[in-house]
PDB file of C-alpha atoms in Angstrom:
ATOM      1  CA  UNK A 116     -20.972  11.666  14.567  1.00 49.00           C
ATOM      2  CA  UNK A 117     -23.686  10.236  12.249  1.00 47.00           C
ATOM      3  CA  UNK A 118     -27.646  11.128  13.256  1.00 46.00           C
ATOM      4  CA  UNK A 119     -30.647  10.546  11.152  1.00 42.00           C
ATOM      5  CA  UNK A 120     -33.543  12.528  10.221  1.00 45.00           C
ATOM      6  CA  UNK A 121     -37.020  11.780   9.724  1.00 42.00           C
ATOM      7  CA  UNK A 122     -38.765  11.201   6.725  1.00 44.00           C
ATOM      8  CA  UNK A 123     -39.073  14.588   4.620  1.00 47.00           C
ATOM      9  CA  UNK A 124     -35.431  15.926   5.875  1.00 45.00           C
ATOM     10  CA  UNK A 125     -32.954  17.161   3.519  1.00 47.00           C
ATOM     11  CA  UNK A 126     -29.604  16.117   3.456  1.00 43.00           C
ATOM     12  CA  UNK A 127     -27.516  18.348   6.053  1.00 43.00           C
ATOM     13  CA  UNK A 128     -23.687  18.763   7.160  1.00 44.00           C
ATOM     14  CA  UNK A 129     -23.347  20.550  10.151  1.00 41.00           C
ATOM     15  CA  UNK A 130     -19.990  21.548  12.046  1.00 41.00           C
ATOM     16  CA  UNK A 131     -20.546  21.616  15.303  1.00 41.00           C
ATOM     17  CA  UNK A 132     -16.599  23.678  15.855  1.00 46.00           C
ATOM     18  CA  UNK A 133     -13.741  23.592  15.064  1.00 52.00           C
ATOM     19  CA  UNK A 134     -12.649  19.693  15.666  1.00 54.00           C
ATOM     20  CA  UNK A 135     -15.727  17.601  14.930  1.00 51.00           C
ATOM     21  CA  UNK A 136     -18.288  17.746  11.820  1.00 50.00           C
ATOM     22  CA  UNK A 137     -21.320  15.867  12.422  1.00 50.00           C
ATOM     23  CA  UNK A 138     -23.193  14.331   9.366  1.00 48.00           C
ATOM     24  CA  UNK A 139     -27.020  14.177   9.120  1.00 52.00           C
ATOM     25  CA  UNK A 140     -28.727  11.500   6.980  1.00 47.00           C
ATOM     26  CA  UNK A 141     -32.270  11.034   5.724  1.00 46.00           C
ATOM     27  CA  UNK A 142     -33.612   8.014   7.691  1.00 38.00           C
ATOM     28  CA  UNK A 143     -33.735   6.406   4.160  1.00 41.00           C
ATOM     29  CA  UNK A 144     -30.488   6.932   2.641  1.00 42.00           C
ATOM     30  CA  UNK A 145     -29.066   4.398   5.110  1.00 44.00           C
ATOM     31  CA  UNK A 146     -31.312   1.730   3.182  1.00 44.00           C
ATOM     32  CA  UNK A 147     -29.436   2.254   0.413  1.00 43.00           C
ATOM     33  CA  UNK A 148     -25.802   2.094   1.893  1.00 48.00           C
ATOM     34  CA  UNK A 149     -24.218  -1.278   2.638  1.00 49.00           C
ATOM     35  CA  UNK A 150     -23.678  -2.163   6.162  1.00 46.00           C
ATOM     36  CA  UNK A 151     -19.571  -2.113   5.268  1.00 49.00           C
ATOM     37  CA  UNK A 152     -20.030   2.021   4.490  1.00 45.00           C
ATOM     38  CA  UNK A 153     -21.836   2.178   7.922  1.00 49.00           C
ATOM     39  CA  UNK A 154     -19.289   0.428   9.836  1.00 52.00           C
ATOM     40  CA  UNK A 155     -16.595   2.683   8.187  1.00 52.00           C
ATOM     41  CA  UNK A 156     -18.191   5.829   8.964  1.00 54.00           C
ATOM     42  CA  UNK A 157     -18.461   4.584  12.757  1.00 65.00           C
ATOM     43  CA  UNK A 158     -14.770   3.099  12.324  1.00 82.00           C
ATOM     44  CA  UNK A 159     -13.417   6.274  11.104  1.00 94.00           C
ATOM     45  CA  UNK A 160     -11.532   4.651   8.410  1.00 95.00           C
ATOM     46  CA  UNK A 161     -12.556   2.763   5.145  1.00 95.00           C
ATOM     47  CA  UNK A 162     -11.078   0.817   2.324  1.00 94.00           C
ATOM     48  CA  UNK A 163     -10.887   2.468  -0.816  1.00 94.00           C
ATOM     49  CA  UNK A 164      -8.952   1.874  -4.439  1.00 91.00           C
ATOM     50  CA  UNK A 165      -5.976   3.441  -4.292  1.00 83.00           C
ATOM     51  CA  UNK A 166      -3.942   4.863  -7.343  1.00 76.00           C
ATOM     52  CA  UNK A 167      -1.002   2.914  -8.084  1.00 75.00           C
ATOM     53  CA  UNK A 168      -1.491   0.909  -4.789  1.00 78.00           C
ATOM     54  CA  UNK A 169      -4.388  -1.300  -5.462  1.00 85.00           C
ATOM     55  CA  UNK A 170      -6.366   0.182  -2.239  1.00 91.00           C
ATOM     56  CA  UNK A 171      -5.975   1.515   0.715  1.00 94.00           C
ATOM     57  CA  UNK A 172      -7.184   2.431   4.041  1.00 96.00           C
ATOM     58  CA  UNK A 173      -8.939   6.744   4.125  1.00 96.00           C
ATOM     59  CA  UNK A 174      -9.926   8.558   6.955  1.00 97.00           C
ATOM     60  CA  UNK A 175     -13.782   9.097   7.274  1.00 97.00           C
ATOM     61  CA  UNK A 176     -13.324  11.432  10.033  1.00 97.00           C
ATOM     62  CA  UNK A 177     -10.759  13.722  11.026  1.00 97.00           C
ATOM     63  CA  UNK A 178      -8.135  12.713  13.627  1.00 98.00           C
ATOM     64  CA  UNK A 179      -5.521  14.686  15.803  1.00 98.00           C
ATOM     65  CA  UNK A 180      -2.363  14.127  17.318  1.00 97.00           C
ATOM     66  CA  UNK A 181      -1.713  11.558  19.754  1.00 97.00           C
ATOM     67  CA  UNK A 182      -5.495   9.606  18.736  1.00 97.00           C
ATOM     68  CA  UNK A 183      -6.084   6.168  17.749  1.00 97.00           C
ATOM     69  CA  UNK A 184      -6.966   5.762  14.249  1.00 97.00           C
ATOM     70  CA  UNK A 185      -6.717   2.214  13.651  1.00 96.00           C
ATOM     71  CA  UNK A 186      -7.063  -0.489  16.692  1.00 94.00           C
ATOM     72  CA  UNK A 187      -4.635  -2.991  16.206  1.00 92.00           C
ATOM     73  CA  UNK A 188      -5.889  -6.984  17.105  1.00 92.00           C
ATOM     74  CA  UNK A 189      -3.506  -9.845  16.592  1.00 90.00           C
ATOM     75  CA  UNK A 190      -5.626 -12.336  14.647  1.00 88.00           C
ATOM     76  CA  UNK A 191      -2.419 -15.129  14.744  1.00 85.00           C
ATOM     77  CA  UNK A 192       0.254 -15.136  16.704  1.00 86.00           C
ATOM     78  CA  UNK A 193       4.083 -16.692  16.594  1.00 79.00           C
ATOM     79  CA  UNK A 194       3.448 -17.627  12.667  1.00 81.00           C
ATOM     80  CA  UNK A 195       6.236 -19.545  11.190  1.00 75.00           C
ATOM     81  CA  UNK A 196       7.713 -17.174   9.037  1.00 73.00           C
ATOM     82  CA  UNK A 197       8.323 -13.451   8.293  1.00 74.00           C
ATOM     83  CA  UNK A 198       6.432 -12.323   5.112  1.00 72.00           C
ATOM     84  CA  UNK A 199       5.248  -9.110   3.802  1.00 72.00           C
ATOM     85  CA  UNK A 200       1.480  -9.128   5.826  1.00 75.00           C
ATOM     86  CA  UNK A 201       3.491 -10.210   8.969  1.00 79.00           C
ATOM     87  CA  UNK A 202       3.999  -7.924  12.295  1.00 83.00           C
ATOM     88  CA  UNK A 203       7.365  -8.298  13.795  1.00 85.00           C
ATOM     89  CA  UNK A 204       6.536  -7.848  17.448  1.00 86.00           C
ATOM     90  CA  UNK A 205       9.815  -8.825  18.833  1.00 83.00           C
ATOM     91  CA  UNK A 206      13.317  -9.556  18.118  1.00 81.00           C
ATOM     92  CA  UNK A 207      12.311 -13.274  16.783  1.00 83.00           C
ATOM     93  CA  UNK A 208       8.196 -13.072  17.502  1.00 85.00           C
ATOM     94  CA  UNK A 209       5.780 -12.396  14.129  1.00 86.00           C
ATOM     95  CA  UNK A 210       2.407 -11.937  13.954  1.00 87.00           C
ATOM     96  CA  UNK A 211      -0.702 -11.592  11.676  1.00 84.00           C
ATOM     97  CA  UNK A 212      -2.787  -8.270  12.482  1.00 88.00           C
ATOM     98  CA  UNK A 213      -6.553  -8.287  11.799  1.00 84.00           C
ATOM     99  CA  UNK A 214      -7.442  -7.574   7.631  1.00 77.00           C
ATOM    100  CA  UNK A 215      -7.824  -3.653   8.086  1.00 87.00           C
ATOM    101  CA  UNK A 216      -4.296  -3.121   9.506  1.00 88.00           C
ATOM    102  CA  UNK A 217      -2.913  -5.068   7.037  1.00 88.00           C
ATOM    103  CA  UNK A 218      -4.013  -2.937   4.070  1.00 91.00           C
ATOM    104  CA  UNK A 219      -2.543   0.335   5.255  1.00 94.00           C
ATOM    105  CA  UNK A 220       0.259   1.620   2.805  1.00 93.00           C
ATOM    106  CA  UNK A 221       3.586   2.265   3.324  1.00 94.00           C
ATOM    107  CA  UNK A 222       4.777   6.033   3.192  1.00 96.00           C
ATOM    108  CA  UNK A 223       8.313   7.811   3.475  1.00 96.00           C
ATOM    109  CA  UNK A 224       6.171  10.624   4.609  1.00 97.00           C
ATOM    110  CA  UNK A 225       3.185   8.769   6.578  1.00 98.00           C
ATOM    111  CA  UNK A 226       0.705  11.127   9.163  1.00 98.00           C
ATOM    112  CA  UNK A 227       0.551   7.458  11.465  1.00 98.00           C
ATOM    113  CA  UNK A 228       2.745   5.761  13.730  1.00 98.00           C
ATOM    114  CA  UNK A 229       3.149   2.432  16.208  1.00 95.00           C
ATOM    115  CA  UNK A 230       1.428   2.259  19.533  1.00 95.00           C
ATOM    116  CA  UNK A 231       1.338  -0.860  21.579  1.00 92.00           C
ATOM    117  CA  UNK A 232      -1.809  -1.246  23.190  1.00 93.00           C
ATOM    118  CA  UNK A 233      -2.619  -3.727  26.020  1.00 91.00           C
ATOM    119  CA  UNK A 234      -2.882  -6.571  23.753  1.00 88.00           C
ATOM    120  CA  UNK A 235       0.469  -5.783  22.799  1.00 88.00           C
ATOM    121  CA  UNK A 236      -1.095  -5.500  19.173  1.00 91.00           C
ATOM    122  CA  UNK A 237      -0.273  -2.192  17.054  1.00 93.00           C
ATOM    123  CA  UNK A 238      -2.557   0.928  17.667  1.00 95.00           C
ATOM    124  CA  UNK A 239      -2.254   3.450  14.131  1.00 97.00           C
ATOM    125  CA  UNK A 240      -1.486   6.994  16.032  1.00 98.00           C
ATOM    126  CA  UNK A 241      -1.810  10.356  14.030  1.00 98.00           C
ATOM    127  CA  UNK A 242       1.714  11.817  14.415  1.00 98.00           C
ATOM    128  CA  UNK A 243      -0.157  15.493  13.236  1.00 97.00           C
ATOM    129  CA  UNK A 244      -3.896  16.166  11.706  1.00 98.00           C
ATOM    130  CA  UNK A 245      -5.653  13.758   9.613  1.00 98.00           C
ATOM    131  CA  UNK A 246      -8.115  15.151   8.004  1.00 98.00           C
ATOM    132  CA  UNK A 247     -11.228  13.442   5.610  1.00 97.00           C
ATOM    133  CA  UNK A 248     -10.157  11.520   2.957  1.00 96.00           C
ATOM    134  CA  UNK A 249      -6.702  11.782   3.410  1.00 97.00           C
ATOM    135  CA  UNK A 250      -5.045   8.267   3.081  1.00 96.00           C
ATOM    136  CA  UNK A 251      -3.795   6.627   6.419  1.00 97.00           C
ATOM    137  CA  UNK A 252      -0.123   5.885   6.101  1.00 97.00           C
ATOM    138  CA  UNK A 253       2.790   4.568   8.107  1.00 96.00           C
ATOM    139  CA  UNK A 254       6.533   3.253   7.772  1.00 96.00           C
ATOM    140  CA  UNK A 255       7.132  -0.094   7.318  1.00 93.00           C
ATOM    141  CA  UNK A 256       9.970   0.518   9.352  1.00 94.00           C
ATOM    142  CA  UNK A 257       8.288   1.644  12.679  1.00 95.00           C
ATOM    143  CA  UNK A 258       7.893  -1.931  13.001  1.00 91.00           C
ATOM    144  CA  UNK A 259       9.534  -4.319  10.996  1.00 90.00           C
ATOM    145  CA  UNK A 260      13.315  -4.281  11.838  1.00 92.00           C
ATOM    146  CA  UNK A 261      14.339  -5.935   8.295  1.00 88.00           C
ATOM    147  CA  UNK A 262      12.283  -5.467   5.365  1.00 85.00           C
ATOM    148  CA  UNK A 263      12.623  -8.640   2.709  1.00 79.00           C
ATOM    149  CA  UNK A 264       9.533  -8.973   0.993  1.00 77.00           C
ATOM    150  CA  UNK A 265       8.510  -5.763  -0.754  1.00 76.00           C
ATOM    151  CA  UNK A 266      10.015  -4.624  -4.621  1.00 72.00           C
ATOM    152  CA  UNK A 267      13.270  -2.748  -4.321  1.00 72.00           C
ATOM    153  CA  UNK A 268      11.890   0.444  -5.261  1.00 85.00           C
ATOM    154  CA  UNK A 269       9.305   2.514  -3.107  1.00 90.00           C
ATOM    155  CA  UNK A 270       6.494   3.527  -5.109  1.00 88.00           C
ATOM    156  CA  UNK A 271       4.755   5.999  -2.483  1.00 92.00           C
ATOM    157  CA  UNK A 272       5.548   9.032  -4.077  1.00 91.00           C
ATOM    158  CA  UNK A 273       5.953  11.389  -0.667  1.00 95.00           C
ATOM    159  CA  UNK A 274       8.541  13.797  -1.773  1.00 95.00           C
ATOM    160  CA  UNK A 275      11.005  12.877   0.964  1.00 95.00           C
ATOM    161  CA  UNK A 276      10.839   9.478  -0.430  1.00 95.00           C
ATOM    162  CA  UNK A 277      14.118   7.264   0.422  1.00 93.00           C
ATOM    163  CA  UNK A 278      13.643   5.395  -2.894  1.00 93.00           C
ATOM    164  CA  UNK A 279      13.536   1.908  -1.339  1.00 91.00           C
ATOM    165  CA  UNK A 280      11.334   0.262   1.464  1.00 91.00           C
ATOM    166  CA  UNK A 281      13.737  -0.498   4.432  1.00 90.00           C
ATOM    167  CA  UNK A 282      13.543  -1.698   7.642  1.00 92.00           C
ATOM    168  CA  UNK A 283      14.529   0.349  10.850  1.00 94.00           C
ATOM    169  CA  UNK A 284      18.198  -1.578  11.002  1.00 92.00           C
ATOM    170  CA  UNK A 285      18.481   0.659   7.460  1.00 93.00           C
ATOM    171  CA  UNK A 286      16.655   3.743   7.892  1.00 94.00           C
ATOM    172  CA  UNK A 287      18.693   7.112   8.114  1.00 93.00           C
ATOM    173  CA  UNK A 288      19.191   8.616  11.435  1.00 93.00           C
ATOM    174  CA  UNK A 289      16.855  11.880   9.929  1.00 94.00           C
ATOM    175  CA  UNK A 290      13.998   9.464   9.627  1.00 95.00           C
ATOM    176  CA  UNK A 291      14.900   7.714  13.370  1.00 94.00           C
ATOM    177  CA  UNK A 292      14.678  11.292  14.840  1.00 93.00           C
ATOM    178  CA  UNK A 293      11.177  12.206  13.283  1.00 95.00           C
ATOM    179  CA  UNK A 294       9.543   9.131  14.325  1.00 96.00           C
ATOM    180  CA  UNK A 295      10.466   9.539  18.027  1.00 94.00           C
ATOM    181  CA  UNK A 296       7.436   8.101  19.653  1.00 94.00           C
ATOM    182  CA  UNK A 297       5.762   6.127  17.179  1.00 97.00           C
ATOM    183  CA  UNK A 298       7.626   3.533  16.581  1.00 96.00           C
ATOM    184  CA  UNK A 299       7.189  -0.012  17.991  1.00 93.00           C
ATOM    185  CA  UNK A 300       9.827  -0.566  21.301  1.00 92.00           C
ATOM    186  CA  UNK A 301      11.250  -3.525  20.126  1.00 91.00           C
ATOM    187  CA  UNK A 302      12.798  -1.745  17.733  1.00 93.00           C
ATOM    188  CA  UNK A 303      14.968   0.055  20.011  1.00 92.00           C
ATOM    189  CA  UNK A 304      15.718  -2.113  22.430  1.00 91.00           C
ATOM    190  CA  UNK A 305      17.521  -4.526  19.423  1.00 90.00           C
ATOM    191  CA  UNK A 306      19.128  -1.160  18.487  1.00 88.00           C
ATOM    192  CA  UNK A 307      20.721  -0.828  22.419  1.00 88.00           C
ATOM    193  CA  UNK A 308      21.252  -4.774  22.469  1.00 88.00           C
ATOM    194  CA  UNK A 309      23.273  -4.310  19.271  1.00 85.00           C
ATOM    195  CA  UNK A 310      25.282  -1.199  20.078  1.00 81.00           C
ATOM    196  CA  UNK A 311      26.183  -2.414  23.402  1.00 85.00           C
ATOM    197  CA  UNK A 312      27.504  -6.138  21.916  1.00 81.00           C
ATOM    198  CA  UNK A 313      29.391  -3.775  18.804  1.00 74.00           C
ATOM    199  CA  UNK A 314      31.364  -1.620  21.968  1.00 69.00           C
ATOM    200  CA  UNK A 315      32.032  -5.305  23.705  1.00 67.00           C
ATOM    201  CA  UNK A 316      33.475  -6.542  20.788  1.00 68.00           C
ATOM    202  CA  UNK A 317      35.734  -3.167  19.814  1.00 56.00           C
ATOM    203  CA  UNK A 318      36.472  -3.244  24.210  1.00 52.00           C
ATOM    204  CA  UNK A 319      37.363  -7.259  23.293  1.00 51.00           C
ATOM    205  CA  UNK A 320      39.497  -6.276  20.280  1.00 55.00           C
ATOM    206  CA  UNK A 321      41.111  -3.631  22.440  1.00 54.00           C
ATOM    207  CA  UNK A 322      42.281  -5.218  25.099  1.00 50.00           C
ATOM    208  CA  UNK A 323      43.727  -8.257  22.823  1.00 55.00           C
ATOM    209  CA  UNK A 324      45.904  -5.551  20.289  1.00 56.00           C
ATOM    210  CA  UNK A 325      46.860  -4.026  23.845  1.00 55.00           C
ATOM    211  CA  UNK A 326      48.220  -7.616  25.605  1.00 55.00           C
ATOM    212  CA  UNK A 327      49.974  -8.325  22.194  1.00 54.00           C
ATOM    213  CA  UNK A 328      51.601  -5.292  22.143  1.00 58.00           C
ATOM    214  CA  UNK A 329      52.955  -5.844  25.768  1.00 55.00           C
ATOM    215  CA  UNK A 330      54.522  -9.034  24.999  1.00 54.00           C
ATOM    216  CA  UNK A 331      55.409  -8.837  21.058  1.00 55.00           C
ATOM    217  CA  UNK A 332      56.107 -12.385  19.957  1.00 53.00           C
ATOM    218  CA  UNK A 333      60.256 -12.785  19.178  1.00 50.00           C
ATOM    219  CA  UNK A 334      61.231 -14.087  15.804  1.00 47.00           C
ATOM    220  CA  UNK A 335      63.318 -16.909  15.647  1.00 44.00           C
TER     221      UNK A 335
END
C-alpha cells in the first residue's frame, strides 16, 4: 500500500506483518516520480532492464500462491499468424495480449503460471512467493503448444534449464507434472485429442494385421 505524508515527514517503511509492507512517501517525492513509477507501484509489477534479456517485467510488491500478478487483456484477437508476441489460445486461435504481458521472460524455472480469466485472456499466477524485485517469469510452454520463433538455445539461466525453448507438445513429462495447474487448458485437451486419435490408429492397425492374419493371401 502506498500513503503520503505531509510536508516535513521523513521518508518511512513500515511492515504492517508478516504479508504486506506498506510504503510511506513525502507528499513531495511523488512530484518528482513519473506517473509510469506510480502506476507500477499500484500495478504491482514494473518494467525494468534486464541483464542479458533486454527488460523485463519485476515485482513491486510481494505476491503469494494462487494470486494474480499480471491481468491478462486480449488487445487483438484471431491474428493471422503465430509469431513470437502471439498467445495461442486454442488449438488453431492466436492472440495479441496487452504490452505488459508481452514483455514477461521466459524461464525453465519461472515462480508464474496460466490462468484463464473471464475474458478468456491469460491471468500471471504465483505458483509459490514472489517477493520485491524478483523478476516475474513463466514457460513459454504453459501456453504455446509449438514454439517456432525464439533462438534454439534458452538463455534464462535457471539451473534446471532444458537448454532450448519448447513448446508443451516437447516438454518432458518432469516439467508437465510441476506445472499442474498453471498451465493454459487448451493445452491438455490437444494432448487427450491426440492420445485418443494415436490409440485409434494402433486399435485401426490392430484389427487390419489381425483380419490379414485370418485369411493369409495364397501365392500363386
Amino acid at each position: 500500500m502506498l500513503s503520503v505524508l505531509s510536508p516535513g515527514s521523513n521518508f518511512q517503511v513500515l511492515r504492517k506483518d508478516d504479508n504486506e509492507s506498506t510504503y510511506v512517501l513525502p507528499w513531495f517525492f511523488l512530484s518528482l516520480c513519473s506517473s509510469d513509477w506510480a502506476q507500477s507501484m499500484n500495478s504491482g509489477y514494473e518494467l525494468l532492464n534486464c541483464q542479458d534479456k533486454g527488460r523485463g517485467i519485476f515485482a513491486t510488491m510481494r505476491f503469494f500462491l494462487g494470486e494474480t500478478v499480471m491481468e491478462g487483456v486480449i488487445e487483438e484477437d484471431n491474428i493471422d499468424e503465430n509469431h513470437s508476441h502471439a498467445s495461442q489460445m486454442g488449438e488453431f486461435r492466436y492472440a495479441l495480449h496487452s504490452e505488459s504481458i508481452t514483455k514477461v521472460n521466459h524461464s525453465c524455472n519461472p515462480n508464474c503460471g496460466i490462468r484463464l480469466n473471464e475474458s478468456g485472456a491469460h491471468d500471471f499466477v504465483a505458483m509459490h512467493t514472489i517477493e520485491i524485485g524478483d523478476e516475474v517469469t513463466f514457460d513459454y510452454a504453459m501456453r504455446n503448444y509449438n514454439i517456432e520463433h525464439f533462438p534454439q538455445k534458452c538463455s534464462c539461466g535457471a539451473s534446471n534449464c532444458r537448454g532450448s525453448i519448447t513448446g508443451w507438445k516437447d516438454l518432458p513429462e518432469t516439467f508437465k507434472s510441476t506445472y499442474k495447474g498453471f498451465v493454459a487448458p487448451y493445452l491438455l485437451e490437444i494432448d487427450l485429442r491426440l492420445n485418443e486419435l494415436a490409440h485409434h490408429c494402433i486399435d485401426l492397425t490392430s484389427l487390419s494385421k489381425g483380419r490379414a492374419d485370418a485369411h493369409p493371401l495364397q501365392k500363386r
